[in-house]
mmCIF file of C-alpha atoms in Angstrom:
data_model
loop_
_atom_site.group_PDB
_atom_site.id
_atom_site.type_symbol
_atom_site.label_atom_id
_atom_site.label_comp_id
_atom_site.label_asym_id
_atom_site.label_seq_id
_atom_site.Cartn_x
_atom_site.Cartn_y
_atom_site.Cartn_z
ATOM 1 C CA UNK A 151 124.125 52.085 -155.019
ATOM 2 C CA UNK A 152 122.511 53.929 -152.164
ATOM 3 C CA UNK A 153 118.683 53.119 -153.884
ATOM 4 C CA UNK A 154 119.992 49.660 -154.232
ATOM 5 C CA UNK A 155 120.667 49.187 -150.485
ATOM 6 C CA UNK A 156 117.411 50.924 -149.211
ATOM 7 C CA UNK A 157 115.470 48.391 -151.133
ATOM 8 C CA UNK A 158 117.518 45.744 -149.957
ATOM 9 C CA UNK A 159 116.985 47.121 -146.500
ATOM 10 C CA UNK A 160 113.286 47.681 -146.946
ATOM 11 C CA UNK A 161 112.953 43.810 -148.462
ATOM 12 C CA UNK A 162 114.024 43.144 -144.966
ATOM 13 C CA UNK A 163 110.974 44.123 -143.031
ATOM 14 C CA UNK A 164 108.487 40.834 -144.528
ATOM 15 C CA UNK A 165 111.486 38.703 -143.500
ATOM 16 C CA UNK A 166 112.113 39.678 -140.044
ATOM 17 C CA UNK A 167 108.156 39.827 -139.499
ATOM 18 C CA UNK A 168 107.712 36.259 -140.586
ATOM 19 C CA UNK A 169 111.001 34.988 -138.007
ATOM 20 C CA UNK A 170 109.494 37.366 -135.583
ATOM 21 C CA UNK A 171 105.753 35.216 -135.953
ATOM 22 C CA UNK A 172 107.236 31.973 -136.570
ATOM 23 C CA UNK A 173 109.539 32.456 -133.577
ATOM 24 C CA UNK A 174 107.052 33.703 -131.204
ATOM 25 C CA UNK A 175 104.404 30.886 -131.942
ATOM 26 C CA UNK A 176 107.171 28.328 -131.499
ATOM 27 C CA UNK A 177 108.673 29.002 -128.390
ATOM 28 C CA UNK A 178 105.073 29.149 -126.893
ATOM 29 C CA UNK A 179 104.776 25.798 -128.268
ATOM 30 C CA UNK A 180 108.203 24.391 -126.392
ATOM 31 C CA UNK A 181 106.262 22.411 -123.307
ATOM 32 C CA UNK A 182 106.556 23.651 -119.453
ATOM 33 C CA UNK A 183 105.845 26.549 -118.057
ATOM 34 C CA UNK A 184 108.046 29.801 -117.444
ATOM 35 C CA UNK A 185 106.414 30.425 -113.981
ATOM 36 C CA UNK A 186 107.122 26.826 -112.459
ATOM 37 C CA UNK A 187 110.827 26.557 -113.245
ATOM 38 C CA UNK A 188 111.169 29.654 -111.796
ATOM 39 C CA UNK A 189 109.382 29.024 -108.649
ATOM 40 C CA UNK A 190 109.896 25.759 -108.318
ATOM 41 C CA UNK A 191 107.196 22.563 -107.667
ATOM 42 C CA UNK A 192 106.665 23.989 -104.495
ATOM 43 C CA UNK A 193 105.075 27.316 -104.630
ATOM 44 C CA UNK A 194 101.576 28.070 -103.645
ATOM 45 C CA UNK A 195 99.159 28.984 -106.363
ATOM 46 C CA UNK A 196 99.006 32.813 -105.492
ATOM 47 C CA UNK A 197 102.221 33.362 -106.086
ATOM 48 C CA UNK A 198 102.549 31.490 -109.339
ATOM 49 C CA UNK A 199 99.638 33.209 -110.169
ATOM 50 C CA UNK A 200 101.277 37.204 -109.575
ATOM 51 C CA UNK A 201 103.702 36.367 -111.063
ATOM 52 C CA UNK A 202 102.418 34.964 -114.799
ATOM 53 C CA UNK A 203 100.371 38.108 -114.251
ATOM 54 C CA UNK A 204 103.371 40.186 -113.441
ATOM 55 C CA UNK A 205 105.085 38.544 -116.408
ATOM 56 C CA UNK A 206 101.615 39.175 -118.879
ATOM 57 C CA UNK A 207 101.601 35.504 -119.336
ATOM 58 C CA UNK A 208 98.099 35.162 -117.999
ATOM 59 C CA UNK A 209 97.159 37.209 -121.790
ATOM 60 C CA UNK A 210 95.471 35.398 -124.245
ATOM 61 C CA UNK A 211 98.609 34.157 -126.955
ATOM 62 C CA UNK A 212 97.322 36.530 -129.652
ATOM 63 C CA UNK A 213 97.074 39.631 -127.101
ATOM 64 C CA UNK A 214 100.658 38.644 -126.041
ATOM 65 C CA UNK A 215 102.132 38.904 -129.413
ATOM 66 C CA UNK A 216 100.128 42.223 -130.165
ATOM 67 C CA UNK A 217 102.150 43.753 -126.971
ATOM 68 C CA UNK A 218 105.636 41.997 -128.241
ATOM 69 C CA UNK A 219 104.976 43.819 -131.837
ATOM 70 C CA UNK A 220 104.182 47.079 -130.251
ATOM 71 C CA UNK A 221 107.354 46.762 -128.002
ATOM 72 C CA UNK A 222 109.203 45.743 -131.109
ATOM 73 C CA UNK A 223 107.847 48.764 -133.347
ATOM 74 C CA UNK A 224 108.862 51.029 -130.924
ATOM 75 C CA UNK A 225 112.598 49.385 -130.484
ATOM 76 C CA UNK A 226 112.148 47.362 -127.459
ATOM 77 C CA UNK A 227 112.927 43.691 -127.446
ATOM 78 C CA UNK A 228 110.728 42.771 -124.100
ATOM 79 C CA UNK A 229 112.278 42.277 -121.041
ATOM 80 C CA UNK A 230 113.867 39.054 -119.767
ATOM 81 C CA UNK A 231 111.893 36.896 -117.189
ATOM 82 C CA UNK A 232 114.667 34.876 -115.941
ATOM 83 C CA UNK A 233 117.176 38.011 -115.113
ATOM 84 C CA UNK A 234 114.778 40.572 -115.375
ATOM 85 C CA UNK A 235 117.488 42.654 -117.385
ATOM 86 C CA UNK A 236 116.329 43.966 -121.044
ATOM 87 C CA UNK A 237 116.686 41.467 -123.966
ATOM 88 C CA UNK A 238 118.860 43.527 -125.591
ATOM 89 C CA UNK A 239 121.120 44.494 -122.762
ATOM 90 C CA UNK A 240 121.475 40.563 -122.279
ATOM 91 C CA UNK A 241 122.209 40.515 -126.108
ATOM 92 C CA UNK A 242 124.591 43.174 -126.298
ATOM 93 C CA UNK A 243 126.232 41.638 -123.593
ATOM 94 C CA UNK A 244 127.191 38.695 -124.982
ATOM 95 C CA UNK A 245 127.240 39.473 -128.844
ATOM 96 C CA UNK A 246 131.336 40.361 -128.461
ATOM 97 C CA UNK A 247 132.361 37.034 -127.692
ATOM 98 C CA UNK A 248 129.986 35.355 -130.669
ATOM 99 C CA UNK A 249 131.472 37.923 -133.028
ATOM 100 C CA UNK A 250 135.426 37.473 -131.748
ATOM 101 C CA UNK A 251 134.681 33.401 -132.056
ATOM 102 C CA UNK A 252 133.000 33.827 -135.536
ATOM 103 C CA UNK A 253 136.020 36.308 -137.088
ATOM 104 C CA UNK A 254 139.018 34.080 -135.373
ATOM 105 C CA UNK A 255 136.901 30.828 -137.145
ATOM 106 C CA UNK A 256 136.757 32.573 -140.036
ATOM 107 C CA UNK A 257 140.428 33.259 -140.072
ATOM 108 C CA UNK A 258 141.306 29.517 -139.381
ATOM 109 C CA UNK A 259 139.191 28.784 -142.835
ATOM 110 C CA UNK A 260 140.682 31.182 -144.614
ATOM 111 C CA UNK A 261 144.354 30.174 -143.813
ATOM 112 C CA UNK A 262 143.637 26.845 -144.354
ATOM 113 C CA UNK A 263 141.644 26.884 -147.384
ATOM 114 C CA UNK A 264 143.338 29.341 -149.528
ATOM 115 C CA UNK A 265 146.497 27.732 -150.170
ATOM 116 C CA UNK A 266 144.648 24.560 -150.156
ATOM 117 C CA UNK A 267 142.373 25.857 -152.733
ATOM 118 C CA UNK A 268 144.924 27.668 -155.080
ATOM 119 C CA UNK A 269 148.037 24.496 -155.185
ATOM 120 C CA UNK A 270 145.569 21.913 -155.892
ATOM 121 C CA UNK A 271 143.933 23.927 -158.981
ATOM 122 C CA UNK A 272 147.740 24.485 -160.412
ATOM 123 C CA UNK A 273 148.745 20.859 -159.871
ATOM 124 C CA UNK A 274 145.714 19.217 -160.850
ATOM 125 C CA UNK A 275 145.737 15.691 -160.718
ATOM 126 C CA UNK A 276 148.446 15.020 -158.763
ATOM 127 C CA UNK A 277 149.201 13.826 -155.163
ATOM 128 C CA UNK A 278 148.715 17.259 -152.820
ATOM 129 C CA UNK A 279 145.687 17.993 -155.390
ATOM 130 C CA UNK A 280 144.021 14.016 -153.978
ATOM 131 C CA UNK A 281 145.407 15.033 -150.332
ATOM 132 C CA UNK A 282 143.346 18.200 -150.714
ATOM 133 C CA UNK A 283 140.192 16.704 -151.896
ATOM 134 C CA UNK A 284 140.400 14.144 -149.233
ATOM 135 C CA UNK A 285 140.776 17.195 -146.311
ATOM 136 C CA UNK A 286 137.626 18.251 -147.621
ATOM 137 C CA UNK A 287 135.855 14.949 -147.416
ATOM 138 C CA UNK A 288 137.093 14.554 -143.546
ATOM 139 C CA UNK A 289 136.471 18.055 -143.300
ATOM 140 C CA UNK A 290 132.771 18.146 -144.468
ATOM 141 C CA UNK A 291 132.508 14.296 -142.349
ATOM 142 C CA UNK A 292 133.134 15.750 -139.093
ATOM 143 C CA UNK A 293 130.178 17.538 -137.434
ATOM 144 C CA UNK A 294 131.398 20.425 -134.663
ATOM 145 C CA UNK A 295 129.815 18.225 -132.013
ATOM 146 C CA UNK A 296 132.106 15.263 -132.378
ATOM 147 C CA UNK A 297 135.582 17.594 -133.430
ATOM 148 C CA UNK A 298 134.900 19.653 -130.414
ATOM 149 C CA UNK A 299 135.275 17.272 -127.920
ATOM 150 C CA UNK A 300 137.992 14.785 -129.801
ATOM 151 C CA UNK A 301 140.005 18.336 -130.085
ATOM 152 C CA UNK A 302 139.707 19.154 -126.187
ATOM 153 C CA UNK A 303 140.533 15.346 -125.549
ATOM 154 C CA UNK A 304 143.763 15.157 -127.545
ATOM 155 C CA UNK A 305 145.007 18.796 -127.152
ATOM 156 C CA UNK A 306 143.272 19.686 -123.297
ATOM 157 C CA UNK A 307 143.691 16.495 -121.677
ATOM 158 C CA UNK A 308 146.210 14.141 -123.128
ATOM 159 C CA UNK A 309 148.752 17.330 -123.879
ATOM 160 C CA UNK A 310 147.940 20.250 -121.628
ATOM 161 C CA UNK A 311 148.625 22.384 -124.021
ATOM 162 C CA UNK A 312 145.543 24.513 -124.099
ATOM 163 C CA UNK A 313 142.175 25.575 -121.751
ATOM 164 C CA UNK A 314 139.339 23.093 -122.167
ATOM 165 C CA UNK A 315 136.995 25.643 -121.980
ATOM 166 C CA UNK A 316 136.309 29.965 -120.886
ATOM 167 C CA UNK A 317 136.817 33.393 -122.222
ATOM 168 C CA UNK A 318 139.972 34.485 -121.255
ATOM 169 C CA UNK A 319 142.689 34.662 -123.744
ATOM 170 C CA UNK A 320 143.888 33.558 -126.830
ATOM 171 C CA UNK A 321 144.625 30.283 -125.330
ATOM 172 C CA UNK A 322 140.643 29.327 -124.963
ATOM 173 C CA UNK A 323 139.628 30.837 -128.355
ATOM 174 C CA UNK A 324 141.964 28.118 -130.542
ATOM 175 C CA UNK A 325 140.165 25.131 -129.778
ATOM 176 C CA UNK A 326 136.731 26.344 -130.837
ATOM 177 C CA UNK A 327 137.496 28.577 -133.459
ATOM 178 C CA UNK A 328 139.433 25.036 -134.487
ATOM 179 C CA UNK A 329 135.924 23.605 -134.451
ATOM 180 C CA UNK A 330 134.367 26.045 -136.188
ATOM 181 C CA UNK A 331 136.728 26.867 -138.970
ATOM 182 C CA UNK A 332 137.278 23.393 -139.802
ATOM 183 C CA UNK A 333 134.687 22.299 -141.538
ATOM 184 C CA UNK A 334 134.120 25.711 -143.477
ATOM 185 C CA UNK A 335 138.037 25.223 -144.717
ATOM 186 C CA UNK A 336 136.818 22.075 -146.118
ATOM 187 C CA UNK A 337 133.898 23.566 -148.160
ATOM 188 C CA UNK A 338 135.899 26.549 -149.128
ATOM 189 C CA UNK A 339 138.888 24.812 -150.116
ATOM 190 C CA UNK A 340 137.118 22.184 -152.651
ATOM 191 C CA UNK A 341 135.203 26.032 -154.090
ATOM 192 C CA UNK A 342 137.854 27.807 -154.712
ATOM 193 C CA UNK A 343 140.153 24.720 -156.424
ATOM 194 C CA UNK A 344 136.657 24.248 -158.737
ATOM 195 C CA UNK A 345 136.278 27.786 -159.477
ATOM 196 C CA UNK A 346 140.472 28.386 -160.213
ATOM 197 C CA UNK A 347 140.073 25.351 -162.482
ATOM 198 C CA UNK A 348 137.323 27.143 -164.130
ATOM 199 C CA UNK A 349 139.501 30.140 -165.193
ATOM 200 C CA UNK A 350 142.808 28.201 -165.974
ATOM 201 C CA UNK A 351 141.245 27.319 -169.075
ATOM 202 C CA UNK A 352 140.166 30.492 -170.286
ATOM 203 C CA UNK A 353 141.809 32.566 -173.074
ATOM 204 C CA UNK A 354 142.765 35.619 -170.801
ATOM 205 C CA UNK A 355 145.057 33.477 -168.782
ATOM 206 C CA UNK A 356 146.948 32.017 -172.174
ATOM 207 C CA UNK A 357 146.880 35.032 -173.766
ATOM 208 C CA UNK A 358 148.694 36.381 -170.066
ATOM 209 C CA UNK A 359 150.928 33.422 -170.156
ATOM 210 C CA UNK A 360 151.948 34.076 -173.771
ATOM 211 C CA UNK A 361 152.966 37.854 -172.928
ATOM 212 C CA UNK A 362 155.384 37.123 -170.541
ATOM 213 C CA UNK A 363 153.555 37.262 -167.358
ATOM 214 C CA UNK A 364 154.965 35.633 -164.266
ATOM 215 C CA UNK A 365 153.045 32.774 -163.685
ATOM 216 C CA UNK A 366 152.114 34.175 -159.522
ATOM 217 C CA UNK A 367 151.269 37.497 -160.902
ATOM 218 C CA UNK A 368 148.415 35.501 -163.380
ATOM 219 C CA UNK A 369 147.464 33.069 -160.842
ATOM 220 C CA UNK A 370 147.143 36.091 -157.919
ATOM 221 C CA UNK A 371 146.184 38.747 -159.260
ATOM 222 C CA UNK A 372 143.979 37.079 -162.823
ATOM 223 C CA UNK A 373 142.594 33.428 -162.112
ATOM 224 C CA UNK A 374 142.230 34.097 -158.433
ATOM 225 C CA UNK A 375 140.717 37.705 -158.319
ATOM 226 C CA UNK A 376 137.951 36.102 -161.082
ATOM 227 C CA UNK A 377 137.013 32.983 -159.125
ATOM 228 C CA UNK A 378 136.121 35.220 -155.952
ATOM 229 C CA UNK A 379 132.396 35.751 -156.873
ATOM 230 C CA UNK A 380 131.064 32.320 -155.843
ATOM 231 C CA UNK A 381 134.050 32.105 -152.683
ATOM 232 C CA UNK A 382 132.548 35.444 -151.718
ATOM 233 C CA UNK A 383 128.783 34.029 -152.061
ATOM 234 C CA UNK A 384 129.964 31.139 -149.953
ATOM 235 C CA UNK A 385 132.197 33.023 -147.442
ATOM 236 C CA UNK A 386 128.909 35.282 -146.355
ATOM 237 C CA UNK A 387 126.451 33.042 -146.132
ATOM 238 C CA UNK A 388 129.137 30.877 -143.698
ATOM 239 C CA UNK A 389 130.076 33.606 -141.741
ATOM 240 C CA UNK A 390 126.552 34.893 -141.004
ATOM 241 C CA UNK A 391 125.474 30.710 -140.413
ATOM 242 C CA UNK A 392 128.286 30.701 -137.422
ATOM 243 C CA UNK A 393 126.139 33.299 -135.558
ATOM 244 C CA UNK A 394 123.669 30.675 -135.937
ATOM 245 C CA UNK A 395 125.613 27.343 -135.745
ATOM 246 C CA UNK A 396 127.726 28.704 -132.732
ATOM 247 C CA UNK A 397 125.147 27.159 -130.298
ATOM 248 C CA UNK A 398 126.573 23.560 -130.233
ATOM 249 C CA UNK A 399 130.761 25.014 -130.036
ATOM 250 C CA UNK A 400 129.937 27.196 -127.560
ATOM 251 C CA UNK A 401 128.016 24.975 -125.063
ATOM 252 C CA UNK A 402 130.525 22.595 -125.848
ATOM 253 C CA UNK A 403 133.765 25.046 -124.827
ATOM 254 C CA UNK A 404 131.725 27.066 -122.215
ATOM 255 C CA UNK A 405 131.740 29.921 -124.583
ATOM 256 C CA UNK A 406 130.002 33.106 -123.451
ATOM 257 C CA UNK A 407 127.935 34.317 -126.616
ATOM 258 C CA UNK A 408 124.682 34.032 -127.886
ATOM 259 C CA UNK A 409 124.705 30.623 -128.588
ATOM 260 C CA UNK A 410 124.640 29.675 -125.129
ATOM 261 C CA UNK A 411 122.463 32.558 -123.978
ATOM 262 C CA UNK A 412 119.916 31.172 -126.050
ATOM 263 C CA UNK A 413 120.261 27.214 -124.995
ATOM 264 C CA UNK A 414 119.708 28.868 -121.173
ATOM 265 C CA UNK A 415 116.600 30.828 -122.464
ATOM 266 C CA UNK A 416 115.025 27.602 -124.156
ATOM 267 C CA UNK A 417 115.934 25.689 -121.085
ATOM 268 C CA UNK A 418 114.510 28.272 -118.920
ATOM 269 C CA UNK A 419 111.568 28.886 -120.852
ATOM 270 C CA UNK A 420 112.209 32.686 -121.400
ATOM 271 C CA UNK A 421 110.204 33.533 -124.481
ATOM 272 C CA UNK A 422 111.262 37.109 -124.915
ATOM 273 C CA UNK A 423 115.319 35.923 -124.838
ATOM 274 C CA UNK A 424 114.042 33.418 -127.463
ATOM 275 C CA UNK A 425 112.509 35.545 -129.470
ATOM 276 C CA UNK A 426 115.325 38.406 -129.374
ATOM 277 C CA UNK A 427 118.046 35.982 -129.768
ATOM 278 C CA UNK A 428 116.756 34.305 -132.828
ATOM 279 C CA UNK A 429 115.544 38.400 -134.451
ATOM 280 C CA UNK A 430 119.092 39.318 -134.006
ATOM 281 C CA UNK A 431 120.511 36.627 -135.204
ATOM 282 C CA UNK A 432 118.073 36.568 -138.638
ATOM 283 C CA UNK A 433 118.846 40.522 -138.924
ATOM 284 C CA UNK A 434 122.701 39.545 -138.517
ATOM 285 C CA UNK A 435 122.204 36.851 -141.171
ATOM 286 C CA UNK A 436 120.824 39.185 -143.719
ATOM 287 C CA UNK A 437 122.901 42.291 -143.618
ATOM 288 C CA UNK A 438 126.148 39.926 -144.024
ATOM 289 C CA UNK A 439 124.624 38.637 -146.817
ATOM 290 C CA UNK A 440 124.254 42.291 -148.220
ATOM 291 C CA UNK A 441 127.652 43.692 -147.240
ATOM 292 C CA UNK A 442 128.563 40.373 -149.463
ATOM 293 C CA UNK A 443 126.031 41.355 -152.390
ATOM 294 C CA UNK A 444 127.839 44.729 -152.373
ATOM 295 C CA UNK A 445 131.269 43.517 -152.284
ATOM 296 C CA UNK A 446 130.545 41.708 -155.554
ATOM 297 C CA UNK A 447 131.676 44.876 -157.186
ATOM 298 C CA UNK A 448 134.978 45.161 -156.260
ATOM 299 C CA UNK A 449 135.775 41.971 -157.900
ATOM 300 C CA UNK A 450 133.649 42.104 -160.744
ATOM 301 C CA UNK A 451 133.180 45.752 -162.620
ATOM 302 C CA UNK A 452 130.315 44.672 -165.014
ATOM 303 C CA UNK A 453 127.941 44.130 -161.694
ATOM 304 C CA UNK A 454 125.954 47.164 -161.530
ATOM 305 C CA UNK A 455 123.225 47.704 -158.646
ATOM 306 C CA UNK A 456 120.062 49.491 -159.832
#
């Protein structure tokens, strides 16, 4: 196990380098410059001048990502030139409220989708097993840009029951964790009714059924616990994308994370905020999608990690 997860962890370095390169040549590709919105249109030369030189943006591009690698080798993610605060200080900052808006969205799909999931595998074919499938094809139809604001509308405005937007309670997480969980309940739910459908045919579950077992003991604890491999698959690889896909829900709700620390940096041209938003949000990506490689093992025995 433990020489299994230092590979894993080594196989990260090439990764990270190539989002670190790709990352670094495209924000210096995003047009305007750094210096001018933050001086303004109207300040002389010299001073625009100090401070790109101030800033090292008066380096040659290659020179400037030779001095981000070295910063980054040693641990440091630059420093930001709108705040002048370290990247990772910013980061660290705001990473809490990303994480608290992807668990509670994560906990909206879950709710939803499992019961979903499991009653319209055991009555296939019938009315709440069509209702189900066509959740999932609203679900999946309604991008988080569009639900957002339709949710605030209908539940902010027209009912007053709940913030339109802020950190500062339970209250102002629902909506957006709403938004976010939504359309993963769709996905999960039409997985886990294909993958329970899968193992209602198989001989374990008649031979279970024949011996006497309650039917909620086989369908818990059997069918359920054996369709988990491809949920689990699916469950990671949403949970780490909501780091990522956050951006739109939280500019939308006023969210403080990362998703709207990094709209600000592109909109204020700060490369280094870019560039260490986008690296911890890769390295995020890839060590859920580990901790889910290793969970495999608790639901399936015959997985073995050499």
């Amino acid at each position: 196990m433990s020489r299994y997860v230092l590979k894993r962890l080594f196989s990260l370095i090439p990764v990270l380098f190539g989002v670190v390169t790709a990352v670094f040549l495209l924000a210096h590709l995003i047009p305007g410059d750094p210096v001018d919105i933050m001086l303004g249109e109207t300040a002389q030369p010299a001073q625009k001048e100090e401070l790109r030189k101030y800033l090292k943006l008066d380096l040659p591009l290659h020179e400037q990502y030779l001095e981000y690698l070295k910063g980054l080798s040693s641990g440091n993610l630059g420093t930001s030139i709108r705040s002048r605060k370290p990247v990772i200080e910013e980061i660290l900052l705001r990473f809490p409220a990303t994480l608290e808006l992807a668990i509670a969205s994560i906990i909206v799909a879950i709710l939803i989708s499992f019961p979903a999931g499991i009653i319209a595998a055991i009555k296939r074919d019938t009315s709440y097993d069509h209702g189900s499938l066509l959740f999932s094809l609203i679900g999946l139809s309604m991008p988080n840009f569009w639900l957002g604001p339709l949710l605030i509308l209908v539940f902010s405005i027209k009912l007053d029951l709940l913030p339109v937007s802020g950190r500062a309670g339970i209250a102002h997480i629902i909506l957006p964790a709403l938004t976010m969980g939504f359309g993963m309940a769709a996905i999960l739910t039409r997985l886990i009714r294909s993958s329970m459908l899968d193992e209602l045919t198989q001989d374990y579950v008649r031979t279970a059924v024949a011996k006497g077992v309650k039917k909620r003991r086989v369908v818990l604890l059997h069918i359920l616990k054996n369709s988990m491999i491809p949920v689990l698959t699916v469950l990671g690889l949403q949970f780490g994308a909501l780091l990522a896909g956050s951006i739109i829900t939280e500019t939308i709700f006023s969210w403080p994370g990362i998703g709207r620390l990094t709209i600000h940096a592109i909109n204020s041209r700060d490369y280094p905020l870019v560039q260490g938003c986008v690296l911890f949000i890769a390295l995020f990506y890839v060590l859920v999608n580990l901790v889910t490689d290793l969970v495999y093992g608790l639901f399936d025995p015959r997985i073995r990690y050499e």
